PDB file of C-alpha atoms in Angstrom:
ATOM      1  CA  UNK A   1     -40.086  15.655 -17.304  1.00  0.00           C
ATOM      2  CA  UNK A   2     -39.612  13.429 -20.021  1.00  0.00           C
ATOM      3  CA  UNK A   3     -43.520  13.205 -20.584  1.00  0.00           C
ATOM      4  CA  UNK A   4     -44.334  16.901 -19.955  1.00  0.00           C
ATOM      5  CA  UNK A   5     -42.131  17.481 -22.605  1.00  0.00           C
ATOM      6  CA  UNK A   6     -43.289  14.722 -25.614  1.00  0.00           C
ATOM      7  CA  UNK A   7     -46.929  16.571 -24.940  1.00  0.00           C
ATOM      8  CA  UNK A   8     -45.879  19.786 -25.263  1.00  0.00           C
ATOM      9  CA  UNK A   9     -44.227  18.879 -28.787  1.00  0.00           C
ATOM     10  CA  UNK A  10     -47.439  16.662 -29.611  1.00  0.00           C
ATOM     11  CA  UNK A  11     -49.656  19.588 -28.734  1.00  0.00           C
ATOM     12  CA  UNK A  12     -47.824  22.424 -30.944  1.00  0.00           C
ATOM     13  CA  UNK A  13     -46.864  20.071 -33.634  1.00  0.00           C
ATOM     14  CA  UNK A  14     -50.375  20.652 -35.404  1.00  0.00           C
ATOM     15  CA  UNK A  15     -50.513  24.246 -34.859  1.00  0.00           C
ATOM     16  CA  UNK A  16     -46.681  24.766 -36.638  1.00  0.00           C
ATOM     17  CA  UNK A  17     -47.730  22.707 -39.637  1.00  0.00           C
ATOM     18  CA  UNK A  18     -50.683  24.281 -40.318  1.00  0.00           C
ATOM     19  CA  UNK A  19     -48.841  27.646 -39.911  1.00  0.00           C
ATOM     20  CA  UNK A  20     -45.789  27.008 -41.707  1.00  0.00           C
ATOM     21  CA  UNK A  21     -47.511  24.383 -44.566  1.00  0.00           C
ATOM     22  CA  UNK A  22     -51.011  26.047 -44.655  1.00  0.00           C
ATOM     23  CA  UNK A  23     -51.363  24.843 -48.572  1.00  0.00           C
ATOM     24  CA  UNK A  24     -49.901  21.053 -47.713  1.00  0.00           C
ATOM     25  CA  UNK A  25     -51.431  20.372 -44.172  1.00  0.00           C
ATOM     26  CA  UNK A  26     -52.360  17.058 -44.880  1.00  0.00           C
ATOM     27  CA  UNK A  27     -49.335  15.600 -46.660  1.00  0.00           C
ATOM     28  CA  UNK A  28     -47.051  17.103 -43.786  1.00  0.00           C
ATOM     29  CA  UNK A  29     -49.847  16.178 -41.206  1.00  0.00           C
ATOM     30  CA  UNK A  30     -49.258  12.451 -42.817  1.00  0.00           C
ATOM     31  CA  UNK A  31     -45.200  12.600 -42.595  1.00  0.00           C
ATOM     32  CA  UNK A  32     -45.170  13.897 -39.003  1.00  0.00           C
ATOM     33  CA  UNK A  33     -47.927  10.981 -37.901  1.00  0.00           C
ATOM     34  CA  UNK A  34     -45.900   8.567 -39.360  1.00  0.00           C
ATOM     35  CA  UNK A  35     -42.706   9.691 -38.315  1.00  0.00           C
ATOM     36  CA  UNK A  36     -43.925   9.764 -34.891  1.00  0.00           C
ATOM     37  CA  UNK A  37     -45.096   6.467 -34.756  1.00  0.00           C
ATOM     38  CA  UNK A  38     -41.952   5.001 -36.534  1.00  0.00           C
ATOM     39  CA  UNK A  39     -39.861   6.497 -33.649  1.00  0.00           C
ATOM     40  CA  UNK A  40     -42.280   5.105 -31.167  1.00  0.00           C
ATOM     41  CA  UNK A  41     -42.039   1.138 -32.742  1.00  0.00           C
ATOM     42  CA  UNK A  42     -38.144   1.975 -33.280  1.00  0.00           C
ATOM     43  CA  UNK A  43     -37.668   2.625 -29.451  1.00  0.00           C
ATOM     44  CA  UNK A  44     -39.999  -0.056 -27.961  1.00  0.00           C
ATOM     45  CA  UNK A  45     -38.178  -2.924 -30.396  1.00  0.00           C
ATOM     46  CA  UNK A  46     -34.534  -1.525 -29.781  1.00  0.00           C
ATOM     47  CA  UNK A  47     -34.702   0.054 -25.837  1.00  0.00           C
ATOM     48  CA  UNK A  48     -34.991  -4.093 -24.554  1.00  0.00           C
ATOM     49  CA  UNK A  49     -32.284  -5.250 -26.542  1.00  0.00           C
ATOM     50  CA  UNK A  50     -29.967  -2.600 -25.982  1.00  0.00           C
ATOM     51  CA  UNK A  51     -30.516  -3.013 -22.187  1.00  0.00           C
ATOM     52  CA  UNK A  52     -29.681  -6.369 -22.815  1.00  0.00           C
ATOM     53  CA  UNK A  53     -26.313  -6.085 -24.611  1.00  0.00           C
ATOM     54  CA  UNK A  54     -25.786  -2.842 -21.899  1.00  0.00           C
ATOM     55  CA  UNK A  55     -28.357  -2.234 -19.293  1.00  0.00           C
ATOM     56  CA  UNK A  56     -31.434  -0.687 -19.209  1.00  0.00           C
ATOM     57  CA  UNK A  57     -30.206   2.921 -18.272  1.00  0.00           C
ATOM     58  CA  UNK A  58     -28.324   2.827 -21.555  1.00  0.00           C
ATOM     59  CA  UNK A  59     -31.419   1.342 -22.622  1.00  0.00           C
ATOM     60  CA  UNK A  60     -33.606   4.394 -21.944  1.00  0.00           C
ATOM     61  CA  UNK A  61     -30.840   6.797 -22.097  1.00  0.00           C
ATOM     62  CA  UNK A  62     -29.723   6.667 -25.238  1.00  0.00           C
ATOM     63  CA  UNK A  63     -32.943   7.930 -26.749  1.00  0.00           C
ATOM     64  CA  UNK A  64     -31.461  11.676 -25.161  1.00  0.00           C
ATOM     65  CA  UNK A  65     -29.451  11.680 -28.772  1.00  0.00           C
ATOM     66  CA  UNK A  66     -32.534  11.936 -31.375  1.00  0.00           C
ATOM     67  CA  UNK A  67     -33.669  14.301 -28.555  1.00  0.00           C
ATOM     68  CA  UNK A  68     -30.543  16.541 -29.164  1.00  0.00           C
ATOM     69  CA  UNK A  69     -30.800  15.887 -32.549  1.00  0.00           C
ATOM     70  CA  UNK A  70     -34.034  17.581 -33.142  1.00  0.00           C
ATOM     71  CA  UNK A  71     -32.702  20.210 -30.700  1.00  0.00           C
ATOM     72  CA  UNK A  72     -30.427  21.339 -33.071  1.00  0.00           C
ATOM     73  CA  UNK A  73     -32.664  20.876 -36.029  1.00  0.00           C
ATOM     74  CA  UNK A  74     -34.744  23.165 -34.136  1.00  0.00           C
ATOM     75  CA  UNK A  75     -32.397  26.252 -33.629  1.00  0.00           C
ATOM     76  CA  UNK A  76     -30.491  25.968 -36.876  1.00  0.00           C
ATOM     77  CA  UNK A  77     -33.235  24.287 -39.600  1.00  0.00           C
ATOM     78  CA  UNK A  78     -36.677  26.295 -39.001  1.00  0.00           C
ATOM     79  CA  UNK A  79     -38.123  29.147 -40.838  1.00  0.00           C
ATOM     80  CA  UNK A  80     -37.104  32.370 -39.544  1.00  0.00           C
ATOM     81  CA  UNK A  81     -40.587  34.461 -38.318  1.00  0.00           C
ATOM     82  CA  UNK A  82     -41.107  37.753 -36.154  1.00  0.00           C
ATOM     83  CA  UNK A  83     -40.844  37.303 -32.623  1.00  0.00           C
ATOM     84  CA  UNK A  84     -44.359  36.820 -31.100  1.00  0.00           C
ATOM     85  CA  UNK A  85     -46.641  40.262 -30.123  1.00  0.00           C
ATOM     86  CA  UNK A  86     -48.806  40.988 -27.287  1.00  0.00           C
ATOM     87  CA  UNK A  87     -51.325  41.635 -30.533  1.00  0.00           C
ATOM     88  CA  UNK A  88     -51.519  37.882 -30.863  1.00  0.00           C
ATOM     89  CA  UNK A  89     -53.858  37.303 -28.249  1.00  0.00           C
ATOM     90  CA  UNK A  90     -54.509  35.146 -25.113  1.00  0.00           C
ATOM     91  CA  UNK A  91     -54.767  31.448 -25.194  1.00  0.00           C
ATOM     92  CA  UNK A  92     -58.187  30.497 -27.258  1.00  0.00           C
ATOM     93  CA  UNK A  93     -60.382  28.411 -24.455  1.00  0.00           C
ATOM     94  CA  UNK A  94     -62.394  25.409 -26.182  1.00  0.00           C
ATOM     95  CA  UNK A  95     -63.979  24.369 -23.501  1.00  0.00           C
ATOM     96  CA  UNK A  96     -67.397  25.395 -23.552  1.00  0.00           C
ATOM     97  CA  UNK A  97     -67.439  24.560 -27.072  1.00  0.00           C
ATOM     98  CA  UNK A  98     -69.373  21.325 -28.573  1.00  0.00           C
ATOM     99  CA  UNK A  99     -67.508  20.616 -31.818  1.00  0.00           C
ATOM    100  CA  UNK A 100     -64.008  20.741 -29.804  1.00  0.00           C
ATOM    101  CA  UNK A 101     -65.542  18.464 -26.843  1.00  0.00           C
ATOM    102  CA  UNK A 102     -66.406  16.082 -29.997  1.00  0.00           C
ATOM    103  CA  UNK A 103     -63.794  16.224 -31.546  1.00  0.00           C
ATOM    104  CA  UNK A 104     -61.584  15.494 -28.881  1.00  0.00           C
ATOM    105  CA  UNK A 105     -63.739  12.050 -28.028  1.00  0.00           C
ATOM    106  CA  UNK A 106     -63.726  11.144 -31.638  1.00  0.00           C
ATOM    107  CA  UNK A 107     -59.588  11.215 -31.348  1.00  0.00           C
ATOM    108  CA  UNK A 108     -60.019   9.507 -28.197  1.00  0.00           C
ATOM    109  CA  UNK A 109     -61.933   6.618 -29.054  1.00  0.00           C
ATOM    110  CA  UNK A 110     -60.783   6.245 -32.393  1.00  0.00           C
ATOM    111  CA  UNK A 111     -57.552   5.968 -31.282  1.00  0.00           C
ATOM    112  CA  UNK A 112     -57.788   4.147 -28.201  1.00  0.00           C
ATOM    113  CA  UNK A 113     -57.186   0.538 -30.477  1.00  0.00           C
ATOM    114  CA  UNK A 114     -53.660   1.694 -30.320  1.00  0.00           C
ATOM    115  CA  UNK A 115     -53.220   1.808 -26.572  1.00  0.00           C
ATOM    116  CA  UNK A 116     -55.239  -1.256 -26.604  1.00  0.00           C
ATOM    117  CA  UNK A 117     -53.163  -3.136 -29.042  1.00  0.00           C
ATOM    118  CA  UNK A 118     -50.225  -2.242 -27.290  1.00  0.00           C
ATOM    119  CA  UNK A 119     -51.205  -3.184 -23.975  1.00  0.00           C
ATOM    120  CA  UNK A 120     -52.960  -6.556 -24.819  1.00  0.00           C
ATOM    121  CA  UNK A 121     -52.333  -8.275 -28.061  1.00  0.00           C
ATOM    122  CA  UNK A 122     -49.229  -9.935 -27.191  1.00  0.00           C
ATOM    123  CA  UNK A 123     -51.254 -11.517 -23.920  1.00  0.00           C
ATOM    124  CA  UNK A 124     -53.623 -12.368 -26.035  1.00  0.00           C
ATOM    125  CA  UNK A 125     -51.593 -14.783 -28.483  1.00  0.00           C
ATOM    126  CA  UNK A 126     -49.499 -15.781 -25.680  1.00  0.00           C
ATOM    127  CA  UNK A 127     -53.378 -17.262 -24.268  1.00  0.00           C
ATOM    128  CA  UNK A 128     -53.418 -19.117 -27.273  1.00  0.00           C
ATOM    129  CA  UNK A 129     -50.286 -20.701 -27.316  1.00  0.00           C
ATOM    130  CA  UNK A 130     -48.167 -18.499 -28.796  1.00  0.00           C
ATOM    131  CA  UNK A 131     -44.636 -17.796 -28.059  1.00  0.00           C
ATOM    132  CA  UNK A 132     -43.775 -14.282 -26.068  1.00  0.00           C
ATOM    133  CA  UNK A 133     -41.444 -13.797 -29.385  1.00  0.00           C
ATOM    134  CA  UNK A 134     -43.874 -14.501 -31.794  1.00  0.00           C
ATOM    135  CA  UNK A 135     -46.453 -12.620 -30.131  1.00  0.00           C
ATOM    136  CA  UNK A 136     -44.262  -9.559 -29.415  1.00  0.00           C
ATOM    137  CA  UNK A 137     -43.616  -9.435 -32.980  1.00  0.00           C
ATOM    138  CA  UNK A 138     -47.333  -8.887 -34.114  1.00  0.00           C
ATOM    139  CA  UNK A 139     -46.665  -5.548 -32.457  1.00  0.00           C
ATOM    140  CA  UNK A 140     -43.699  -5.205 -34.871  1.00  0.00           C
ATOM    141  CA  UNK A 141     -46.271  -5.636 -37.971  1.00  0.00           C
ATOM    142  CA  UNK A 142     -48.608  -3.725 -36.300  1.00  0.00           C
ATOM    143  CA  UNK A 143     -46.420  -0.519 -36.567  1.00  0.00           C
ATOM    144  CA  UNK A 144     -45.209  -1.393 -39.700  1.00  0.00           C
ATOM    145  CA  UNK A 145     -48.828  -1.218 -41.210  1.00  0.00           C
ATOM    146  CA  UNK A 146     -49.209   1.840 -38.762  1.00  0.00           C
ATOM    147  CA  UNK A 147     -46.777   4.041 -40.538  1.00  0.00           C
ATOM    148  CA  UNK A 148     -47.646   3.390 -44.230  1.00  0.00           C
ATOM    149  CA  UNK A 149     -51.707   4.272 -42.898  1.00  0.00           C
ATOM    150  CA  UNK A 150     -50.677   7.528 -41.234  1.00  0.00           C
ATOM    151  CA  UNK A 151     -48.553   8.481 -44.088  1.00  0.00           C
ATOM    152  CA  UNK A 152     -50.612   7.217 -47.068  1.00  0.00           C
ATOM    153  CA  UNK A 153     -54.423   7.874 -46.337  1.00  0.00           C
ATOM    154  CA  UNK A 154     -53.740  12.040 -45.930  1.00  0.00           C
ATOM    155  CA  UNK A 155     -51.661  11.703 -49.278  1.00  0.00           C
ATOM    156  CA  UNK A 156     -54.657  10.116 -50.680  1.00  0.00           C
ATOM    157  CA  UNK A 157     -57.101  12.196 -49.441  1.00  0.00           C
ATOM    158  CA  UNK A 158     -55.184  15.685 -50.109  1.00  0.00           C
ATOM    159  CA  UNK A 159     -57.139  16.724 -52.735  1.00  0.00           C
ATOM    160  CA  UNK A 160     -60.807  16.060 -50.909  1.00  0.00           C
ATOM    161  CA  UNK A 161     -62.324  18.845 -48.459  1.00  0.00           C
ATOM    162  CA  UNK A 162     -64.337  16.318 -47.040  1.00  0.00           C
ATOM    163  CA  UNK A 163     -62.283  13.742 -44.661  1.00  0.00           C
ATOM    164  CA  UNK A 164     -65.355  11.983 -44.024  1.00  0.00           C
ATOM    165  CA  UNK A 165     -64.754   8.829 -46.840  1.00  0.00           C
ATOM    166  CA  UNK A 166     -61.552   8.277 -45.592  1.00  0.00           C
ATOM    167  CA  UNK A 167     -62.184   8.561 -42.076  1.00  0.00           C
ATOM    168  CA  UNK A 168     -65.027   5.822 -42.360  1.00  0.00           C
ATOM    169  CA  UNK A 169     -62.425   3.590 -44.496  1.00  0.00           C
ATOM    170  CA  UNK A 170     -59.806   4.067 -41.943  1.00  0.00           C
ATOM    171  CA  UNK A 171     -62.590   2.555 -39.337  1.00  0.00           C
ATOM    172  CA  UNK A 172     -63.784   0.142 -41.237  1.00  0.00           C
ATOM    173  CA  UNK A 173     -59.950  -1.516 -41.630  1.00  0.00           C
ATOM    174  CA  UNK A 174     -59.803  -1.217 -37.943  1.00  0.00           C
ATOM    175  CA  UNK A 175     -63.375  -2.603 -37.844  1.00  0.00           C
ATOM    176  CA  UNK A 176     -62.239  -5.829 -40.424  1.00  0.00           C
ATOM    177  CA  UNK A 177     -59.066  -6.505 -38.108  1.00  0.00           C
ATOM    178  CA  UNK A 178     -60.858  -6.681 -34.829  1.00  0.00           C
ATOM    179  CA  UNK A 179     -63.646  -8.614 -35.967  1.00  0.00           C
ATOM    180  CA  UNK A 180     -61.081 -10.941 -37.405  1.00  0.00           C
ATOM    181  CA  UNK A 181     -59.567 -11.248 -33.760  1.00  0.00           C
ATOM    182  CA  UNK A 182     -63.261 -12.095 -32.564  1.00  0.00           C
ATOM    183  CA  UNK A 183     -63.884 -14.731 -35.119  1.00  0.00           C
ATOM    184  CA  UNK A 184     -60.784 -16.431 -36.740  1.00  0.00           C
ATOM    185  CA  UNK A 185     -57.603 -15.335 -34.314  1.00  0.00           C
ATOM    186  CA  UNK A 186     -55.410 -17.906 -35.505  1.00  0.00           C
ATOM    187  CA  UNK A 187     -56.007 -17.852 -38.791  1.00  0.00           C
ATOM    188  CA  UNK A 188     -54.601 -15.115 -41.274  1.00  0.00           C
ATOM    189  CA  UNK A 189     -53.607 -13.642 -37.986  1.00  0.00           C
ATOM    190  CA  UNK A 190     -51.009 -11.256 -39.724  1.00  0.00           C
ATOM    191  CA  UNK A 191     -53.687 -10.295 -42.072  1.00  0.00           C
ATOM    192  CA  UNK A 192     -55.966  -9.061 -38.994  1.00  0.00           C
ATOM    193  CA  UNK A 193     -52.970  -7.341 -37.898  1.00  0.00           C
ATOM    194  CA  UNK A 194     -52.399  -5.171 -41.085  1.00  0.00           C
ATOM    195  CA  UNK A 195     -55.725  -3.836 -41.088  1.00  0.00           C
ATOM    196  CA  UNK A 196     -55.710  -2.556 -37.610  1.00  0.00           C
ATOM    197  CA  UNK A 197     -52.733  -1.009 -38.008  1.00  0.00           C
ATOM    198  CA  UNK A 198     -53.386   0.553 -41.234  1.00  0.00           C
ATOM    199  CA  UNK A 199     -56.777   1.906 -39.669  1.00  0.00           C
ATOM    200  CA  UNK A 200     -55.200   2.918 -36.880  1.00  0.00           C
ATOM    201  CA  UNK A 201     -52.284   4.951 -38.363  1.00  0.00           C
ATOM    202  CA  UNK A 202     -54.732   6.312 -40.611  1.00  0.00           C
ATOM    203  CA  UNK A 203     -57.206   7.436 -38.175  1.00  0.00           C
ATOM    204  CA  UNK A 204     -54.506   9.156 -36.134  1.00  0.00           C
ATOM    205  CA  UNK A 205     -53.284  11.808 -38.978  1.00  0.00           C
ATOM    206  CA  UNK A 206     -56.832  11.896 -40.432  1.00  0.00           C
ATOM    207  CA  UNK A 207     -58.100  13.095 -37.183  1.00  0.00           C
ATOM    208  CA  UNK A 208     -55.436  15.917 -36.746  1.00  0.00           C
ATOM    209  CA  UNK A 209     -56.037  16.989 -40.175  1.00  0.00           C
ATOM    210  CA  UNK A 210     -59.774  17.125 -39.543  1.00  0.00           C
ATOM    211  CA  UNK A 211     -59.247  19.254 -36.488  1.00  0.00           C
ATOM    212  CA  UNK A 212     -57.425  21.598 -38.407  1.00  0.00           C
ATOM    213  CA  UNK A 213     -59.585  22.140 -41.109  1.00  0.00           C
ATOM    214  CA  UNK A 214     -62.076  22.855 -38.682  1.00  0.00           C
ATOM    215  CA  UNK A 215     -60.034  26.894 -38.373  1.00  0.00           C
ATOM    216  CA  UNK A 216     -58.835  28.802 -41.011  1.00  0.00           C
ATOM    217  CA  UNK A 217     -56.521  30.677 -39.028  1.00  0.00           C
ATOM    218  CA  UNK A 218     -53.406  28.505 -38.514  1.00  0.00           C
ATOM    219  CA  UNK A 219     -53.172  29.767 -34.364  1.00  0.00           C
ATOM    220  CA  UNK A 220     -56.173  28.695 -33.611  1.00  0.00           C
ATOM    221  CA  UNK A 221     -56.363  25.494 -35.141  1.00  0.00           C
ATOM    222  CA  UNK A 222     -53.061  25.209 -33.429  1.00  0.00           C
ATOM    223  CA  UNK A 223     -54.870  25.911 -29.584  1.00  0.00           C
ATOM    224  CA  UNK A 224     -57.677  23.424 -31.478  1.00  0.00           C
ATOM    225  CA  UNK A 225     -55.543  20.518 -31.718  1.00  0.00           C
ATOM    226  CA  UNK A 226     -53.757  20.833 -28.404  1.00  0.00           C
ATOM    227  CA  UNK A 227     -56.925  20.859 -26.558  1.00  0.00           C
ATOM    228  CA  UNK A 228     -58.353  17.780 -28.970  1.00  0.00           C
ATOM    229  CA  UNK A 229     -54.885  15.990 -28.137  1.00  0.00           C
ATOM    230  CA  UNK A 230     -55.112  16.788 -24.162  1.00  0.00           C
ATOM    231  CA  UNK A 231     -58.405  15.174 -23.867  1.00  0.00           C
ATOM    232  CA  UNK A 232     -58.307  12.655 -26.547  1.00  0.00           C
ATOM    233  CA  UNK A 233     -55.278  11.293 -25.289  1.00  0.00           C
ATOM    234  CA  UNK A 234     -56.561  11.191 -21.636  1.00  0.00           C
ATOM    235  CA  UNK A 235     -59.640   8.801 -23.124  1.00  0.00           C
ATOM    236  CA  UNK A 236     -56.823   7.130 -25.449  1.00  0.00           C
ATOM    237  CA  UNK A 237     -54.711   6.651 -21.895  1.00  0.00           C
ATOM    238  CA  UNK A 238     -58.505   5.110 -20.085  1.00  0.00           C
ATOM    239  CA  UNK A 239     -59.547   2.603 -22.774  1.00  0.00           C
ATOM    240  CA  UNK A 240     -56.891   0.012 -21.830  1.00  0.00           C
ATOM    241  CA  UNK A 241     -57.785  -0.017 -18.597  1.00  0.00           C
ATOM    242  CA  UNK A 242     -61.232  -0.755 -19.025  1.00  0.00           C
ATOM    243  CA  UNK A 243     -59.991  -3.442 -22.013  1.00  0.00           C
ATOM    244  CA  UNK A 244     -58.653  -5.109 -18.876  1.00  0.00           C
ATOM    245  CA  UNK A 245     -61.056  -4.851 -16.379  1.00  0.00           C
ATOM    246  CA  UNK A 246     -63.204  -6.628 -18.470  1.00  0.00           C
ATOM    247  CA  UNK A 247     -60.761  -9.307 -19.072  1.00  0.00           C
ATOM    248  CA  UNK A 248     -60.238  -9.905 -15.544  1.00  0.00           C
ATOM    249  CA  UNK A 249     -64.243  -9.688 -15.699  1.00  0.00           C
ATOM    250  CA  UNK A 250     -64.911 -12.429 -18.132  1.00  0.00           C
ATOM    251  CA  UNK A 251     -61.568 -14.530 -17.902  1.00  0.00           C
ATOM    252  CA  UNK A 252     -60.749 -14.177 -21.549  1.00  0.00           C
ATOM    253  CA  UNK A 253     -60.977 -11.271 -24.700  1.00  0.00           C
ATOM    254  CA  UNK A 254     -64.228 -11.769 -26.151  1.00  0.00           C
ATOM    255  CA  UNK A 255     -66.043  -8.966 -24.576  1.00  0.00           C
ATOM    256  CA  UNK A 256     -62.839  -6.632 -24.329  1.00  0.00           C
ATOM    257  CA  UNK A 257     -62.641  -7.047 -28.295  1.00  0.00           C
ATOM    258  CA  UNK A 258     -66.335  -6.465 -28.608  1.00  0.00           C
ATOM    259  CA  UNK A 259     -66.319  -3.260 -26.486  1.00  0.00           C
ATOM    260  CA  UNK A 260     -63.074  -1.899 -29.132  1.00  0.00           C
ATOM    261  CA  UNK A 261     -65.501  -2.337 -31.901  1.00  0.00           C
ATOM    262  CA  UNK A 262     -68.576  -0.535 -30.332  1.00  0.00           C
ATOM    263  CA  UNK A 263     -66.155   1.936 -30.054  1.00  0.00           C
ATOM    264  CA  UNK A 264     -65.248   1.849 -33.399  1.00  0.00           C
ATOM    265  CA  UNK A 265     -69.115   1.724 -34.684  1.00  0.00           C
ATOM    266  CA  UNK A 266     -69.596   4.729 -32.724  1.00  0.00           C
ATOM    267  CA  UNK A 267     -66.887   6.609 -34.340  1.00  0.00           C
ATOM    268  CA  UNK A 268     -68.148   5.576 -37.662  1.00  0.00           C
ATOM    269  CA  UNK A 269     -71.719   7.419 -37.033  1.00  0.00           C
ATOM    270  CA  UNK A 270     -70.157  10.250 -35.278  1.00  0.00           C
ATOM    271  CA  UNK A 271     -67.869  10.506 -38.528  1.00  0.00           C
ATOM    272  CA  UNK A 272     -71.090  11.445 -40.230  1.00  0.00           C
ATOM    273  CA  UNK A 273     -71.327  14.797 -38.898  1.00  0.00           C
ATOM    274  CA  UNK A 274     -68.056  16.039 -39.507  1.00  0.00           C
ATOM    275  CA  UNK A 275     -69.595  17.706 -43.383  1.00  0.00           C
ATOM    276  CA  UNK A 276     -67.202  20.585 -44.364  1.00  0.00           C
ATOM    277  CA  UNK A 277     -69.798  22.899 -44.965  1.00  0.00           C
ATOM    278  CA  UNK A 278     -70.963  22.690 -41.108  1.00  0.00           C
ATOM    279  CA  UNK A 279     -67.120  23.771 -39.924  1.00  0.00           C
ATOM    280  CA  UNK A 280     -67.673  27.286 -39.402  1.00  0.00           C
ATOM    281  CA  UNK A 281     -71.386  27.056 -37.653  1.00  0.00           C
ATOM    282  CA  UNK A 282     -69.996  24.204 -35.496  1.00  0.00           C
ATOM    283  CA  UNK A 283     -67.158  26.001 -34.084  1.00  0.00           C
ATOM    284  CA  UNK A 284     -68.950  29.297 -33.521  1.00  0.00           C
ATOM    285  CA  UNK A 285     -67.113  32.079 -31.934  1.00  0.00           C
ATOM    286  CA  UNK A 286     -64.627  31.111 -30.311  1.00  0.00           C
TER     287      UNK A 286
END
């Protein structure tokens, strides 16, 4: 229940922006990403310790307040619109179409560090010696560097139709970081750390505002993103798992880092065909 209901939110989220910011998408695109993922490293860091001083159903429970919070945010705090007409339409169905399907894989994949990150990085430095503190706290800078990227690189990039600079700069930081993980782990390890989680917020409100640009009409782009979240975060969901398959493969994180920056390259050339003039021909009628 719990889940069914976070991906409902994530899937309208986009659509309501666009709809009710339609001249500011990507500065509100930016606050929403990194609000998100500022709740998400808030819970993870507090939920263990206050199972610890409690236990862990006060742990997970207590996270029902923000809920109620927004709740009421919700009914007393939004813009007041006409109730919703059968003129409105059905549900728009992306399926069949090619820019949506790539679109969707691009979020996927260029997101799927995150999951990644998540899963193994602390594993990874407690291989090399590390303390489970010390390497539970990378995760810590990780979102730190996470929330500045998601809410910085749209403010940066507001005033440019074309996402397609700052998309490739976003992978390239995630590129730097994992390459630094290859080569040098222990060394400027925090440094490494920034970068990916700079890219990585980045990437993740850059690619929601590039889905939205993709449709004019706010209700669409709305349907857009929730089918580019539903199948971009299935791929987001896979990419650990094969991240660990190969390190039970191998015995160690050399080839699990190297497949995270193929995936990275590949995002970087598919960036390439996301040219603003090409929108309208790409998504065809829908």
């Amino acid at each position: 229940m719990a889940g069914t209901g976070v991906a409902i939110i994530q899937g309208l989220a986009p659509g309501i922006i666009k709809r009710w910011f339609p001249q500011r998408v990507p500065l509100t695109l930016g606050l929403y990403s990194a609000s998100l993922m500022a709740g998400g490293g808030i819970a993870a860091t507090l939920s263990p310790r206050i199972a610890h001083a409690a236990d862990w159903h006060v742990g997970l429970g207590i996270w029902v307040l923000p809920a109620l919070a927004a709740l009421v945010l919700w009914v007393t705090a939004r813009p007041r619109e006409a109730l919703p007409t059968a003129q409105q339409g059905p549900v728009l169905n992306f399926f069949g179409n090619r820019r949506a399907w790539l679109l969707a894989v691009y979020f996927g994949g260029a997101n799927g560090g995150y999951t990644s990150m998540i899963a193994w990085l602390p594993m990874f430095y407690r291989q090399l010696g590390w303390s489970a503190q010390d390497a539970g706290g990378l995760i810590g800078v990780m979102t730190i560097f996470q929330v500045a990227g998601a809410f910085g690189a749209p403010l940066l990039a507001r005033r440019w139709n074309d996402r397609r600079p700052w998309l490739l700069a976003a992978l390239f930081s995630q590129l730097v970081g994992m390459a630094g993980l290859l080569l040098a782990p222990q060394a400027e390890t925090a440094f490494w750390i920034a970068l990916i989680g700079c890219g990585l917020g980045s990437m993740f409100s850059l690619c929601l505002t590039l889905t939205l640009d993709h449709l004019p009409d706010a209700r669409a782009a709305g349907h857009l993103a929730a089918f580019v979240q539903g199948i971009g975060f299935i791929i987001t969901g896979l990419i650990p798992y094969a991240v660990g398959w190969l390190r039970e493969l191998t015995g160690g994180f050399q080839v699990p880092w190297l497949l995270l920056v193929a995936i990275v390259i590949a995002a970087m050339v598919a960036t390439l065909r996301f040219a603003p003039a090409g929108y309208a021909r790409a998504m065809g009628r829908i």
